[in-house]
Structures are given as C-alpha cells and as structure tokens.
Amino acid sequence: VTAFDRADSHAHLAAHARRAAAFDMRQMFARDPGRAERFAFELPGLLVDLSKQRIDDDTLRSLIALAHETGVTGRRDAMFRGERINATEGRAVLHTALRAPAGSVVTVDGRNVVPDVQAVLGRMAAFSNRVRDGDWRGYDGRPIAHVVNIGIGGSDLGPYMACEALVPYGHPRLSMHFVSNVDATHMVETLKRVDPATTLFVVASKTFTTQETLANARTAREWFLGRAPDSGAIARHFVAVSTNEVEVSAFGIDPENMFGFWDWVGGRYSLWSAIGLPLMLHIGPRAFAEFLAGGHAMDRHFRDAPPESNVPMLMGMIGVWNANFLGCDSVAVIPYDQYLHRLPAYLQQLDMESNGKGTTLAGGRPGYHTGPVIWGEPGTNGQHAFFQLLHQGTRIVPVDFIVPIHSHHRVGEHHAMLLANCFAQSQALMFGKTEAEVRAELAAQGLPGDAAAALLPHKVFPGNRPSTTLLFDRLTPHALGMLIALYEHKVFVQGAVWGVNSFDQWGVELGKQLAGRILADLRAGEPAAGHDASTARLLARAIGARPGG
Ligand code: G6Q
C-alpha cells in the first residue's frame, strides 16, 4: 500500500469522482463566469488554460491535498538538493543543475557540480563557434556544412526535437541530420545527402555501449575512411558526447574531441547537457543559453510557487485525476506548430519511460494505474485523421493543445487559421453538440423527417471532454526551454504521486538481452535450442531453413 492508496484525499477524490461523472463543463462555464480566469495560469510568455478540464474548486483542492499527502514537494526538494532519488540506480537526478546559472551551487557528494557544467558548456561554445564561424574545417579545407548526430533514445529524441523546433534560429550553412535506427536505411539514406569533406559526425551516447549507436558510428566511420585522404581526418570529422572516456578512445575519437556529462543526467533528461551539442551547433551558444534560461525559469517556478499556482504541479495532478479517477488511459499531445512535429515523440519517451512502471519505490505492485499512453501529431493534421475518435469515440482522451500566438511566418492568413482550428477543437471537445442542436441544424437544412432521424445520432457530439491549452507567445529558444522543463516536472509530480522511480528504465533491458541471443543465432545461421516455438519458427523462416528441419 503506497501513500497514494493511503491518502485521505484519495478516498475523498474517489467519492468526488463519482459526483464528477455528472460534471457538465458547458453548464460549469455557463454558471460560473470566473471559471476561465480562475483555472488559467499565467507565466511569463505562457498561458496555461486548465479550465476545460473536468474539475471544480473542490477537485483542485483535493488534488493539492493529495500531492501533499504523497510527499510530492519533499521529493521535489530532494531532487533539487541533489539527493540520490533514483534509488534503483543509486544516482542523483540533476538535470536542473544543467540549467542553473553560473555561480549557483548544487552539490553531489560534497562537490559543487555547477562549475563542471559551466566548463563543459564553455568547451561546447568554443567548439560550436569555430564550426559556425567556418574556422573548424574539414579535410579539404572547406567549412563544415552537415552535422550528423548518431545516437538513439535520449541521445537522439531531445536534440532532434529541439533542432527541428528552432529551425528559424539555425545557422544557414549547417544542415542537421539525425541517425538513430539500427536499420541501415537510416544511415544509408542520410549519407547519400552529405559530403564527407564537410560533414561533422557527433557520436552521442551516454554509455558508449549502445548497440545501435555503435553500429551506426562504425558504419559512418568506415564510409568516411573510404573517402577521406587518411585516418588522421577522423579528428576533424568525429566528435563524441559521452560519460565514458575509455570507450570513446577505444572507438578512435580523441578525448580532446569529447564533451562529457555525468551519471546524474538521465538519458531522456540530457538535452540540456552536452547531448544538446547539435542544438548548440545549430542555434549558437547564445540562443542555447536562452534555452537553458527558459528551463531554469520553469525550475524556479516549480521549486518556489505555491501548489495552488504551480503549473507543473497542477498539470501533473490533473493528469492523475484523469488517469486514476476518470479512467482515461492515454493523453494526446497536439502541437499546433509544425516546428514542434517531433514533440509528441519526445514527450512519449519522457513520460512513458519515466512513469511506465509497475513496481513502486518500495518494491511492491501499485494497485492503480501509473503512466498513461502518450501520443500525438501536429495539428491541424491530426484533425483530418484521429480526431474523430477524440470527439465521438467511446474512450475519453484528454488532449494537450500547444500553440504559439505568433508564427515565425507572416504568410497570408495561415496563422489565424491555425489558431482558429486549435481553439475550435478544444471548444468542440468541451461543448459537443446536443441532439436538439443537431435536430435544429438538420431541420434548417430541410432534410426530410426520416432521413434526419436516421442521421441524428451520428451527428451528436457528447462533449464534456477534457483538454488543456498551452498558449505561448512565440516559439523561441526560451519558450521551448520552459515548455520542455514544464513537462519534465509534470512527469516528476506524477511519478511522485504514484510512488514510482521516474528515473530508471529497467523495462528496456529484457529485449536487449534476448536480441543478443537471437543475433547469435542469426550469425550462426541456425536457431539455438530453447526458444519458444513461435520465435524458433520466425527465426527459421528468416534464416531460410524449414521449421524443425
Ligand atoms: C533514456 C534512456 C535511453 C537512452 C538510450 C541511449 O532515458 O536511458 O533512451 O538514452 O538507450 O543510451 P546511450 O546514450 O547510453 O547510448
């Protein structure tokens, strides 16, 4: 039994949820003129509108009580202090130190890590400036024009998402490429688009033992050596980002060309560390500093704001409300911004790898659901695809709408149309369309009685479906930093309530182990004994042998 089960507010919320089944947001808005104001939260450059969630004042009060009873704030403070809250790996969790201003103090084992962070940022900045200024040159004397990041998971999703998000700030000479998949297609198709003499490979791996990344890095090196004048050229074309200097050297990258980080940076929280090197190359050190400052601004808010107005806390708790009390299994994240097209994939890892856990910190099984399924695509595209289910399906899927007020592009009416669609979707989810409204509409269209009656139920929208809208001024590096840190802390809050360790990922290990055995079979050209019949058959088929023969 966890604090979540035991909490008085849990029982209260469960009872409250039975009443909430009758909550009708249409009526709540009609009856309460202050609702939009009370449930909207302003941070510099960002408005978070929670008023279209199925909550009332009592819900929020009880959710805050639940956060207190489950020790969210204590755990938050322990994280900021550098305690080893990642218990299963015995590590501190300090992505917040990566964006702490120079001069602040964050200690791990009695050592202030901020100077270490600043030193790496300084090396990254010096290197980025040389590449961006054209001073760092390839083997034939031309400046770098392509950056290929080779990494996977946390060493890919963050820098890829952020580089795409901040294209308007990108260096005009540099094109950014990201190779993650061990499927050779990913590397082959990327290499077709780059010139070895002007390409910088960034091999990004915290451990430098990840199978996919090392395979891709070896293939890239081989390709490069087949074209470069001599192996000395490696030093101008390959850099590494890692915590493992020994393996980096063994691979053939000079530690001079390595940018380090620390075990207290989790992979999916590492964009702010040297893993962000491609982003710094892309947007430059100054804009990268603004990105960090945005993250830090959100850290200060999360650390200092009272729970009643603490946005990550409220978003996290409302997520708990939707997941555990209203029975929602998934959350859709819909950025109305094409530059944020990788955000759903990024948040999918952040949230699902952090809170997709079936064991509590104490080692027991939680008697409730933990992390929801996170998914999404940019709007308006999603509207023409899966929004049907969001509006009329039998499942309730809470939606996060994320949209900037200003676009980077003033082209015709595009942005007004984008905003209109975004606002309309949350309105439609909330309002729905009643039978009476549909009937009146059909009558106005002059549809004959029978046809109208047959069509009527198909055109009704139940409404009362929850969403949050995050409305920010413009997609700047600072705004992106705030947004990402906001979601990190939201995930943190939920992990704390559910009593799970949001910072390990043992669930990815089993597949890796089994893949090792199966790869050995593929190499040997025959399945070893001991596989289940299905796997044995698949293997046999792939190898070209006949099952059992
Ligand atoms: C993230 C995970 C995982 C990790 C990759 C790559 O939190 O730990 O996605 O980032 O497995 O690991 P390396 O950086 O060690 O190659």
Coordinates of C-alpha atoms and ligand atoms in Angstrom, one line a residue:
V1 CA 0.0 0.0 0.0
T2 CA 1.5 3.3 -1.0
A3 CA 1.0 6.9 0.2
F4 CA -1.3 7.3 -2.8
D5 CA -3.6 4.5 -1.6
R6 CA -3.5 5.6 2.0
A7 CA -4.1 9.3 1.4
D8 CA -7.3 10.7 2.9
S9 CA -7.6 12.9 -0.2
H10 CA -7.6 9.7 -2.3
A11 CA -10.8 8.5 -0.7
H12 CA -12.2 11.9 -1.0
L13 CA -11.3 12.2 -4.6
A14 CA -12.7 8.7 -5.4
A15 CA -16.1 9.9 -3.9
H16 CA -15.7 13.2 -5.7
A17 CA -15.1 11.4 -9.0
R18 CA -18.4 9.7 -8.7
R19 CA -20.0 13.1 -8.5
A20 CA -17.7 14.4 -11.2
A21 CA -19.3 11.9 -13.6
A22 CA -22.2 14.3 -13.6
F23 CA -19.9 17.4 -14.2
D24 CA -21.0 19.1 -17.3
M25 CA -18.5 21.6 -18.5
R26 CA -21.0 23.5 -20.6
Q27 CA -23.0 24.2 -17.5
M28 CA -20.0 24.9 -15.4
F29 CA -18.9 27.6 -17.8
A30 CA -22.4 29.0 -18.0
R31 CA -22.9 29.1 -14.3
D32 CA -19.5 30.3 -13.3
P33 CA -18.3 33.4 -15.1
G34 CA -15.0 33.3 -13.2
R35 CA -14.1 29.8 -14.3
A36 CA -11.8 30.7 -17.3
E37 CA -10.0 33.2 -15.1
R38 CA -9.6 31.0 -12.1
F39 CA -8.3 28.0 -13.9
A40 CA -5.9 29.8 -16.2
F41 CA -2.4 30.3 -15.1
E42 CA 0.0 33.0 -16.5
L43 CA 3.7 32.5 -16.6
P44 CA 6.0 34.9 -18.5
G45 CA 5.2 34.3 -22.1
L46 CA 2.9 31.3 -21.4
L47 CA -0.7 30.9 -20.6
V48 CA -1.9 27.5 -19.3
D49 CA -5.6 27.1 -19.5
L50 CA -6.9 24.3 -17.3
S51 CA -10.5 25.5 -17.3
K52 CA -11.5 22.9 -19.9
Q53 CA -10.6 20.1 -17.6
R54 CA -13.3 18.3 -15.7
I55 CA -12.5 19.9 -12.4
D56 CA -14.0 22.3 -10.0
D57 CA -12.5 24.1 -7.0
D58 CA -13.1 21.1 -4.8
T59 CA -11.3 18.8 -7.3
L60 CA -8.2 21.1 -7.3
R61 CA -8.2 21.5 -3.5
S62 CA -8.3 17.7 -3.1
L63 CA -5.7 17.1 -5.7
I64 CA -3.3 19.5 -4.0
A65 CA -4.0 17.8 -0.7
L66 CA -3.2 14.5 -2.5
A67 CA 0.1 16.0 -3.7
H68 CA 0.9 17.0 -0.1
E69 CA 0.0 13.6 1.3
T70 CA 2.0 11.7 -1.3
G71 CA 5.1 13.9 -0.5
V72 CA 5.5 15.5 -3.9
T73 CA 7.1 18.7 -2.6
G74 CA 9.5 16.8 -0.3
R75 CA 10.6 14.7 -3.2
R76 CA 10.9 17.7 -5.4
D77 CA 13.1 19.4 -2.9
A78 CA 15.2 16.3 -2.5
M79 CA 15.7 16.3 -6.3
F80 CA 16.8 19.9 -6.4
R81 CA 19.2 19.3 -3.4
G82 CA 20.9 16.5 -5.4
E83 CA 19.8 13.6 -3.2
R84 CA 20.0 10.1 -4.8
I85 CA 16.3 9.9 -5.5
N86 CA 17.0 7.5 -8.4
A87 CA 17.2 4.7 -5.8
T88 CA 17.4 1.7 -8.1
E89 CA 20.5 3.1 -9.8
G90 CA 21.8 5.0 -6.7
R91 CA 22.0 8.3 -8.6
A92 CA 21.1 11.9 -8.1
V93 CA 18.7 13.4 -10.6
L94 CA 20.1 16.8 -11.5
H95 CA 19.1 17.9 -15.0
T96 CA 18.0 21.1 -13.1
A97 CA 21.7 21.8 -12.4
L98 CA 22.5 21.8 -16.1
R99 CA 20.4 24.9 -16.5
A100 CA 21.4 26.6 -13.2
P101 CA 23.1 29.9 -13.7
A102 CA 26.8 30.1 -13.4
G103 CA 27.7 30.9 -9.8
S104 CA 24.9 28.8 -8.2
V105 CA 25.7 25.9 -6.0
V106 CA 24.4 22.4 -6.4
T107 CA 26.3 19.7 -4.6
V108 CA 26.6 16.0 -5.2
D109 CA 28.7 14.1 -2.7
G110 CA 30.0 17.4 -1.4
R111 CA 31.1 18.6 -4.8
N112 CA 29.6 21.7 -6.4
V113 CA 28.7 20.4 -9.9
V114 CA 27.8 23.8 -11.4
P115 CA 31.4 24.7 -12.3
D116 CA 31.8 21.4 -14.0
V117 CA 28.6 22.1 -16.0
Q118 CA 29.8 25.5 -16.9
A119 CA 33.2 24.2 -18.0
V120 CA 31.6 21.8 -20.5
L121 CA 29.2 24.5 -21.7
G122 CA 32.3 26.7 -22.3
R123 CA 34.0 24.0 -24.3
M124 CA 30.9 23.3 -26.3
A125 CA 30.5 27.0 -27.0
A126 CA 34.1 27.4 -28.2
F127 CA 33.7 24.4 -30.5
S128 CA 30.3 25.5 -31.8
N129 CA 31.6 29.0 -32.6
R130 CA 34.5 27.5 -34.5
V131 CA 32.3 25.3 -36.6
R132 CA 29.7 28.0 -37.1
D133 CA 32.3 30.7 -38.0
G134 CA 33.8 28.3 -40.5
D135 CA 37.1 28.2 -38.6
W136 CA 36.8 24.5 -37.9
R137 CA 37.4 22.9 -41.3
G138 CA 37.1 19.6 -42.9
Y139 CA 39.9 17.6 -44.6
D140 CA 39.8 19.6 -47.8
G141 CA 39.8 22.9 -46.1
R142 CA 36.1 23.7 -46.6
P143 CA 34.0 24.6 -43.5
I144 CA 31.5 22.1 -42.0
A145 CA 28.1 22.1 -43.8
H146 CA 26.5 19.0 -42.4
V147 CA 26.2 17.8 -38.8
V148 CA 25.1 14.1 -38.4
N149 CA 24.1 13.2 -34.9
I150 CA 24.4 9.5 -34.2
G151 CA 22.5 8.4 -31.1
I152 CA 19.3 6.8 -30.0
G153 CA 16.6 7.4 -27.4
G154 CA 17.6 10.1 -25.0
S155 CA 20.7 10.8 -27.2
D156 CA 18.5 11.4 -30.2
L157 CA 15.0 12.5 -29.4
G158 CA 15.8 15.7 -27.5
P159 CA 18.4 17.2 -29.8
Y160 CA 16.3 16.2 -32.9
M161 CA 13.1 17.6 -31.5
A162 CA 14.8 20.8 -30.4
C163 CA 16.7 21.3 -33.6
E164 CA 13.5 21.0 -35.6
A165 CA 11.7 23.3 -33.2
L166 CA 14.3 26.0 -33.6
V167 CA 15.0 25.9 -37.3
P168 CA 14.3 29.6 -37.6
Y169 CA 17.3 30.2 -35.4
G170 CA 19.5 27.7 -37.3
H171 CA 22.9 28.5 -38.9
P172 CA 22.3 29.0 -42.6
R173 CA 25.3 26.9 -43.7
L174 CA 24.7 23.9 -41.4
S175 CA 22.2 21.2 -42.2
M176 CA 21.4 18.9 -39.3
H177 CA 20.8 15.2 -39.6
F178 CA 19.9 12.6 -37.1
V179 CA 20.6 8.9 -37.4
S180 CA 19.1 6.7 -34.7
N181 CA 17.7 3.5 -36.1
V182 CA 20.0 0.5 -36.5
D183 CA 18.1 -0.2 -39.7
A184 CA 20.9 0.5 -42.3
T185 CA 18.4 2.5 -44.3
H186 CA 18.6 5.4 -41.8
M187 CA 22.4 5.7 -42.2
V188 CA 22.5 4.9 -45.9
E189 CA 19.8 7.5 -46.8
T190 CA 21.5 10.1 -44.7
L191 CA 24.9 9.5 -46.1
K192 CA 23.5 10.0 -49.6
R193 CA 22.7 13.6 -48.6
V194 CA 26.1 14.6 -47.1
D195 CA 29.6 15.3 -48.4
P196 CA 32.3 13.6 -46.3
A197 CA 34.6 16.6 -46.6
T198 CA 32.1 18.9 -45.0
T199 CA 30.4 16.6 -42.5
L200 CA 30.8 16.5 -38.8
F201 CA 29.7 13.3 -37.1
V202 CA 28.6 13.7 -33.4
V203 CA 28.5 10.3 -31.8
A204 CA 26.2 10.8 -28.9
S205 CA 26.0 8.0 -26.3
K206 CA 26.0 8.4 -22.5
T207 CA 27.3 4.9 -22.0
F208 CA 29.1 4.5 -25.4
T209 CA 28.0 0.8 -25.3
T210 CA 24.6 1.1 -27.1
Q211 CA 24.4 -1.4 -29.8
E212 CA 22.6 0.6 -32.4
T213 CA 24.7 3.8 -31.9
L214 CA 28.0 1.9 -32.1
A215 CA 26.9 0.0 -35.2
N216 CA 25.9 3.2 -36.8
A217 CA 29.0 5.0 -35.7
R218 CA 31.2 2.2 -37.1
T219 CA 29.4 2.3 -40.4
A220 CA 29.8 6.1 -40.6
R221 CA 33.5 5.8 -39.8
E222 CA 34.0 3.1 -42.5
W223 CA 32.1 5.2 -45.0
F224 CA 34.2 8.2 -44.1
L225 CA 37.6 6.4 -44.2
G226 CA 36.7 5.1 -47.6
R227 CA 36.6 8.7 -48.8
A228 CA 39.0 10.7 -46.6
P229 CA 42.6 11.0 -47.6
D230 CA 43.8 9.4 -44.3
S231 CA 42.7 8.3 -40.9
G232 CA 44.0 11.5 -39.4
A233 CA 41.0 13.2 -40.9
I234 CA 38.8 11.5 -38.2
A235 CA 39.9 14.2 -35.7
R236 CA 38.3 16.9 -37.8
H237 CA 35.1 15.0 -38.5
F238 CA 34.2 12.9 -35.5
V239 CA 33.4 14.2 -32.0
A240 CA 31.8 12.3 -29.2
V241 CA 29.3 13.2 -26.4
S242 CA 29.5 10.7 -23.6
T243 CA 30.3 9.9 -20.0
N244 CA 32.6 7.1 -21.0
E245 CA 36.0 8.3 -22.0
V246 CA 37.6 4.9 -22.1
E247 CA 35.1 3.6 -24.8
V248 CA 35.3 6.9 -26.7
S249 CA 39.1 6.5 -27.0
A250 CA 38.7 2.8 -27.9
F251 CA 36.4 3.8 -30.7
G252 CA 39.1 6.1 -32.0
I253 CA 37.9 9.5 -31.0
D254 CA 40.4 11.7 -29.2
P255 CA 39.2 12.7 -25.7
E256 CA 40.1 16.2 -26.8
N257 CA 37.1 15.9 -29.1
M258 CA 34.8 14.6 -26.4
F259 CA 32.2 16.5 -24.5
G260 CA 31.3 14.9 -21.2
F261 CA 28.4 14.8 -18.8
W262 CA 27.6 12.8 -15.6
D263 CA 25.7 9.9 -14.3
W264 CA 23.2 12.2 -12.6
V265 CA 21.9 13.2 -16.0
G266 CA 19.3 10.7 -17.2
G267 CA 19.2 10.0 -20.9
R268 CA 15.8 11.4 -21.5
Y269 CA 16.7 14.5 -19.5
S270 CA 20.0 15.0 -21.2
L271 CA 19.1 17.6 -23.9
W272 CA 20.4 20.3 -21.6
S273 CA 23.8 18.7 -21.3
A274 CA 26.5 18.0 -23.9
I275 CA 23.8 15.9 -25.6
G276 CA 22.5 19.3 -26.7
L277 CA 25.7 19.9 -28.8
P278 CA 23.9 19.6 -32.1
L279 CA 21.4 22.1 -30.9
M280 CA 24.1 24.5 -29.9
L281 CA 25.8 24.0 -33.2
H282 CA 22.5 24.7 -34.9
I283 CA 21.3 27.8 -33.0
G284 CA 24.6 29.0 -31.4
P285 CA 25.8 29.3 -27.8
R286 CA 23.8 32.5 -27.1
A287 CA 20.4 31.0 -28.1
F288 CA 21.3 27.8 -26.4
A289 CA 21.9 29.8 -23.2
E290 CA 18.4 31.2 -23.6
F291 CA 17.0 27.7 -24.0
L292 CA 18.7 26.8 -20.7
A293 CA 17.4 30.0 -19.1
G294 CA 13.9 29.1 -20.1
G295 CA 14.3 25.7 -18.4
H296 CA 15.7 27.4 -15.4
A297 CA 12.8 29.9 -15.2
M298 CA 10.5 26.9 -15.1
D299 CA 12.7 25.2 -12.4
R300 CA 12.4 28.3 -10.2
H301 CA 8.6 28.3 -10.7
F302 CA 8.3 24.6 -9.9
R303 CA 10.5 24.9 -6.8
D304 CA 9.1 28.1 -5.4
A305 CA 5.5 28.7 -6.5
P306 CA 2.8 27.5 -4.0
P307 CA 1.0 24.4 -5.2
E308 CA -2.2 26.4 -5.9
S309 CA -0.5 28.3 -8.7
N310 CA 2.3 25.9 -9.5
V311 CA 1.7 24.9 -13.2
P312 CA 3.7 21.7 -13.4
M313 CA 2.2 20.6 -10.1
L314 CA -1.4 21.4 -11.3
M315 CA -0.8 19.8 -14.7
G316 CA 0.6 16.7 -13.1
M317 CA -2.2 16.4 -10.6
I318 CA -4.9 16.9 -13.2
G319 CA -3.2 14.1 -15.2
V320 CA -3.5 11.9 -12.1
W321 CA -7.2 12.9 -11.8
N322 CA -7.8 12.0 -15.4
A323 CA -5.9 8.8 -15.2
N324 CA -6.8 7.4 -11.9
F325 CA -10.2 8.9 -11.1
L326 CA -11.8 9.5 -14.5
G327 CA -10.3 6.3 -16.1
C328 CA -8.5 7.9 -19.0
D329 CA -5.8 5.6 -20.4
S330 CA -4.0 8.0 -22.7
V331 CA -3.1 11.6 -23.3
A332 CA -2.9 13.2 -26.8
V333 CA -0.3 15.9 -27.2
I334 CA -1.1 18.1 -30.2
P335 CA 1.2 20.9 -31.1
Y336 CA -0.3 23.4 -33.4
D337 CA 3.1 24.3 -34.7
Q338 CA 4.9 22.4 -37.5
Y339 CA 8.3 23.1 -36.0
L340 CA 7.2 21.1 -33.0
H341 CA 6.4 18.0 -35.1
R342 CA 8.8 15.8 -33.0
L343 CA 7.5 17.0 -29.7
P344 CA 4.9 14.2 -29.3
A345 CA 7.7 11.6 -29.8
Y346 CA 9.9 13.3 -27.4
L347 CA 7.2 13.6 -24.7
Q348 CA 6.3 10.0 -25.4
Q349 CA 9.8 8.9 -24.2
L350 CA 9.9 11.5 -21.4
D351 CA 6.6 10.4 -19.9
M352 CA 6.3 6.7 -20.8
E353 CA 9.9 5.7 -20.0
S354 CA 9.7 7.7 -16.7
N355 CA 6.3 6.6 -15.4
G356 CA 5.5 3.4 -17.3
K357 CA 6.3 1.4 -14.2
G358 CA 4.5 -1.5 -12.5
T359 CA 6.7 -1.5 -9.3
T360 CA 6.6 1.1 -6.6
L361 CA 9.8 2.5 -5.0
A362 CA 9.2 0.2 -2.1
G363 CA 9.2 -2.8 -4.4
G364 CA 5.5 -3.6 -4.4
R365 CA 2.9 -3.5 -7.1
P366 CA 0.8 -0.4 -7.3
G367 CA -3.0 -1.1 -7.0
Y368 CA -3.7 1.6 -9.6
H369 CA -2.6 2.7 -13.0
T370 CA 0.6 4.6 -13.4
G371 CA 1.8 6.4 -16.6
P372 CA -0.7 6.8 -19.4
V373 CA 0.0 6.2 -23.0
I374 CA 1.2 9.4 -24.6
W375 CA 0.7 10.0 -28.3
G376 CA 0.1 12.8 -30.8
E377 CA 0.8 14.5 -34.1
P378 CA 0.8 18.1 -35.1
G379 CA -2.5 20.0 -35.7
T380 CA -4.2 20.6 -37.9
N381 CA -3.1 17.3 -39.5
G382 CA -4.4 15.2 -36.6
Q383 CA -7.9 16.8 -37.2
H384 CA -8.1 15.0 -40.5
A385 CA -7.0 11.7 -39.0
F386 CA -7.7 10.6 -35.5
F387 CA -9.7 13.5 -34.1
Q388 CA -12.8 11.5 -35.0
L389 CA -12.1 9.2 -32.0
L390 CA -11.3 12.2 -29.8
H391 CA -14.7 13.7 -30.5
Q392 CA -17.1 10.8 -30.8
G393 CA -15.2 7.6 -29.8
T394 CA -16.2 5.6 -26.7
R395 CA -12.9 6.4 -24.9
I396 CA -12.2 9.8 -23.3
V397 CA -8.7 11.0 -24.3
P398 CA -7.5 14.2 -22.6
V399 CA -5.7 16.5 -25.0
D400 CA -2.9 19.0 -24.6
F401 CA -3.1 21.7 -27.2
I402 CA 0.1 23.6 -27.6
V403 CA 0.1 26.7 -29.8
P404 CA 2.1 30.0 -30.3
I405 CA 0.2 33.3 -30.6
H406 CA 2.7 34.5 -33.2
S407 CA 4.2 32.4 -36.0
H408 CA 7.7 32.9 -37.4
H409 CA 6.0 33.3 -40.8
R410 CA 3.6 36.0 -41.6
V411 CA 2.1 34.5 -44.7
G412 CA -1.5 35.3 -45.7
E413 CA -4.0 34.1 -43.1
H414 CA -2.2 30.8 -42.3
H415 CA -1.6 31.5 -38.6
A416 CA -5.1 32.9 -37.9
M417 CA -6.4 29.6 -39.5
L418 CA -4.1 27.6 -37.3
L419 CA -5.1 29.3 -34.1
A420 CA -8.8 29.2 -35.0
N421 CA -8.6 25.5 -35.6
C422 CA -6.7 24.9 -32.3
F423 CA -9.2 26.9 -30.2
A424 CA -12.1 25.4 -32.1
Q425 CA -11.0 21.8 -31.3
S426 CA -10.9 22.4 -27.5
Q427 CA -14.2 24.2 -27.8
A428 CA -15.8 21.3 -29.7
L429 CA -14.4 18.8 -27.3
M430 CA -15.8 20.7 -24.3
F431 CA -19.2 21.8 -25.8
G432 CA -20.0 18.9 -28.0
K433 CA -23.3 19.2 -30.0
T434 CA -26.6 18.1 -28.4
E435 CA -29.4 16.2 -30.0
A436 CA -31.5 19.4 -30.0
E437 CA -28.8 21.3 -31.8
V438 CA -28.3 18.6 -34.4
R439 CA -32.1 18.4 -34.9
A440 CA -32.4 22.2 -35.5
E441 CA -29.4 22.1 -37.9
L442 CA -30.9 19.2 -39.9
A443 CA -34.3 21.0 -40.0
A444 CA -32.6 24.1 -41.2
Q445 CA -31.1 22.1 -44.0
G446 CA -34.5 21.0 -44.9
L447 CA -33.8 17.3 -44.5
P448 CA -36.9 15.1 -44.7
G449 CA -38.0 13.7 -41.3
D450 CA -36.9 10.1 -41.7
A451 CA -33.6 10.9 -43.1
A452 CA -33.0 13.4 -40.4
A453 CA -34.0 11.0 -37.6
A454 CA -31.6 8.3 -39.1
L455 CA -28.7 10.8 -39.3
L456 CA -29.3 12.5 -36.0
P457 CA -27.4 10.1 -33.6
H458 CA -24.4 10.1 -35.8
K459 CA -24.1 13.9 -35.7
V460 CA -24.3 14.2 -32.0
F461 CA -21.1 15.1 -30.1
P462 CA -21.1 14.1 -26.4
G463 CA -18.7 17.0 -25.5
N464 CA -17.6 17.4 -21.9
R465 CA -14.2 16.1 -23.0
P466 CA -11.1 17.5 -21.2
S467 CA -8.3 19.4 -22.6
T468 CA -5.5 21.8 -21.6
T469 CA -4.3 24.6 -23.8
L470 CA -0.8 25.9 -23.6
L471 CA -0.7 29.2 -25.4
F472 CA 2.8 30.8 -25.7
D473 CA 3.9 34.0 -27.4
R474 CA 6.3 32.6 -29.9
L475 CA 8.5 29.5 -30.3
T476 CA 11.8 31.0 -29.1
P477 CA 14.6 29.1 -27.5
H478 CA 13.5 30.4 -24.1
A479 CA 9.9 29.3 -24.7
L480 CA 11.0 25.9 -25.8
G481 CA 13.1 25.6 -22.6
M482 CA 10.2 26.5 -20.5
L483 CA 7.9 24.1 -22.3
I484 CA 10.2 21.1 -22.0
A485 CA 11.0 21.8 -18.3
L486 CA 7.3 22.1 -17.7
Y487 CA 6.7 18.6 -19.0
E488 CA 9.7 17.2 -17.2
H489 CA 8.3 18.5 -13.9
K490 CA 4.7 17.4 -14.7
V491 CA 6.1 13.9 -15.2
F492 CA 8.0 14.2 -12.0
V493 CA 4.9 15.2 -10.0
Q494 CA 3.0 12.2 -11.3
G495 CA 5.8 9.8 -10.6
A496 CA 6.0 11.1 -7.0
V497 CA 2.3 10.6 -6.5
W498 CA 2.3 7.1 -7.9
G499 CA 5.4 6.3 -5.8
V500 CA 7.5 5.0 -8.7
N501 CA 11.0 5.8 -9.7
S502 CA 10.7 8.0 -12.7
F503 CA 14.4 7.9 -13.4
D504 CA 15.2 4.3 -14.2
Q505 CA 14.2 2.2 -17.2
W506 CA 14.7 -1.5 -16.4
G507 CA 11.9 -2.3 -18.8
V508 CA 14.1 -1.8 -21.8
E509 CA 16.7 -4.4 -20.7
L510 CA 15.0 -7.7 -21.4
G511 CA 14.6 -7.1 -25.1
K512 CA 18.2 -6.1 -25.4
Q513 CA 19.3 -9.3 -23.7
L514 CA 17.2 -11.5 -25.9
A515 CA 18.2 -9.7 -29.0
G516 CA 21.8 -10.6 -28.2
R517 CA 20.9 -14.3 -28.1
I518 CA 18.9 -14.1 -31.3
L519 CA 21.6 -12.2 -33.1
A520 CA 24.0 -15.0 -32.3
D521 CA 21.5 -17.4 -33.9
L522 CA 21.3 -15.3 -37.0
R523 CA 25.0 -15.1 -37.2
A524 CA 25.3 -18.9 -36.8
G525 CA 22.6 -19.4 -39.4
E526 CA 20.6 -21.6 -37.1
P527 CA 18.3 -21.2 -34.1
A528 CA 19.7 -22.5 -30.9
A529 CA 17.6 -24.7 -28.8
G530 CA 15.5 -23.2 -26.1
H531 CA 13.4 -20.7 -28.0
D532 CA 9.6 -20.8 -27.8
A533 CA 8.0 -22.3 -30.8
S534 CA 6.9 -19.1 -32.3
T535 CA 10.3 -17.4 -32.1
A536 CA 12.0 -20.6 -33.4
R537 CA 9.7 -20.6 -36.4
L538 CA 10.2 -16.9 -37.2
L539 CA 14.0 -17.4 -36.9
A540 CA 14.0 -20.5 -39.0
R541 CA 11.9 -18.7 -41.7
A542 CA 14.2 -15.7 -41.6
I543 CA 17.3 -17.9 -41.9
G544 CA 15.7 -19.7 -44.7
A545 CA 15.6 -23.1 -43.1
R546 CA 12.4 -25.1 -42.7
P547 CA 10.9 -25.3 -39.2
G548 CA 12.0 -28.4 -37.5
G549 CA 14.2 -29.4 -40.5
Ligands
G6Q1 C1 16.7 7.4 -21.6 C2 17.2 6.0 -21.8 C3 17.6 5.7 -23.2 C4 19.0 6.1 -23.6 C5 19.3 5.3 -24.9 C6 20.7 5.7 -25.4 O1 16.4 7.8 -20.5 O2 18.1 5.7 -20.9 O3 16.7 6.2 -24.2 O4 19.1 7.5 -23.8 O5 19.3 4.0 -24.7 O6 21.7 5.4 -24.4 P1 23.1 5.9 -24.6 O7 23.1 7.4 -24.6 O8 23.9 5.4 -23.5 O9 23.6 5.4 -25.9

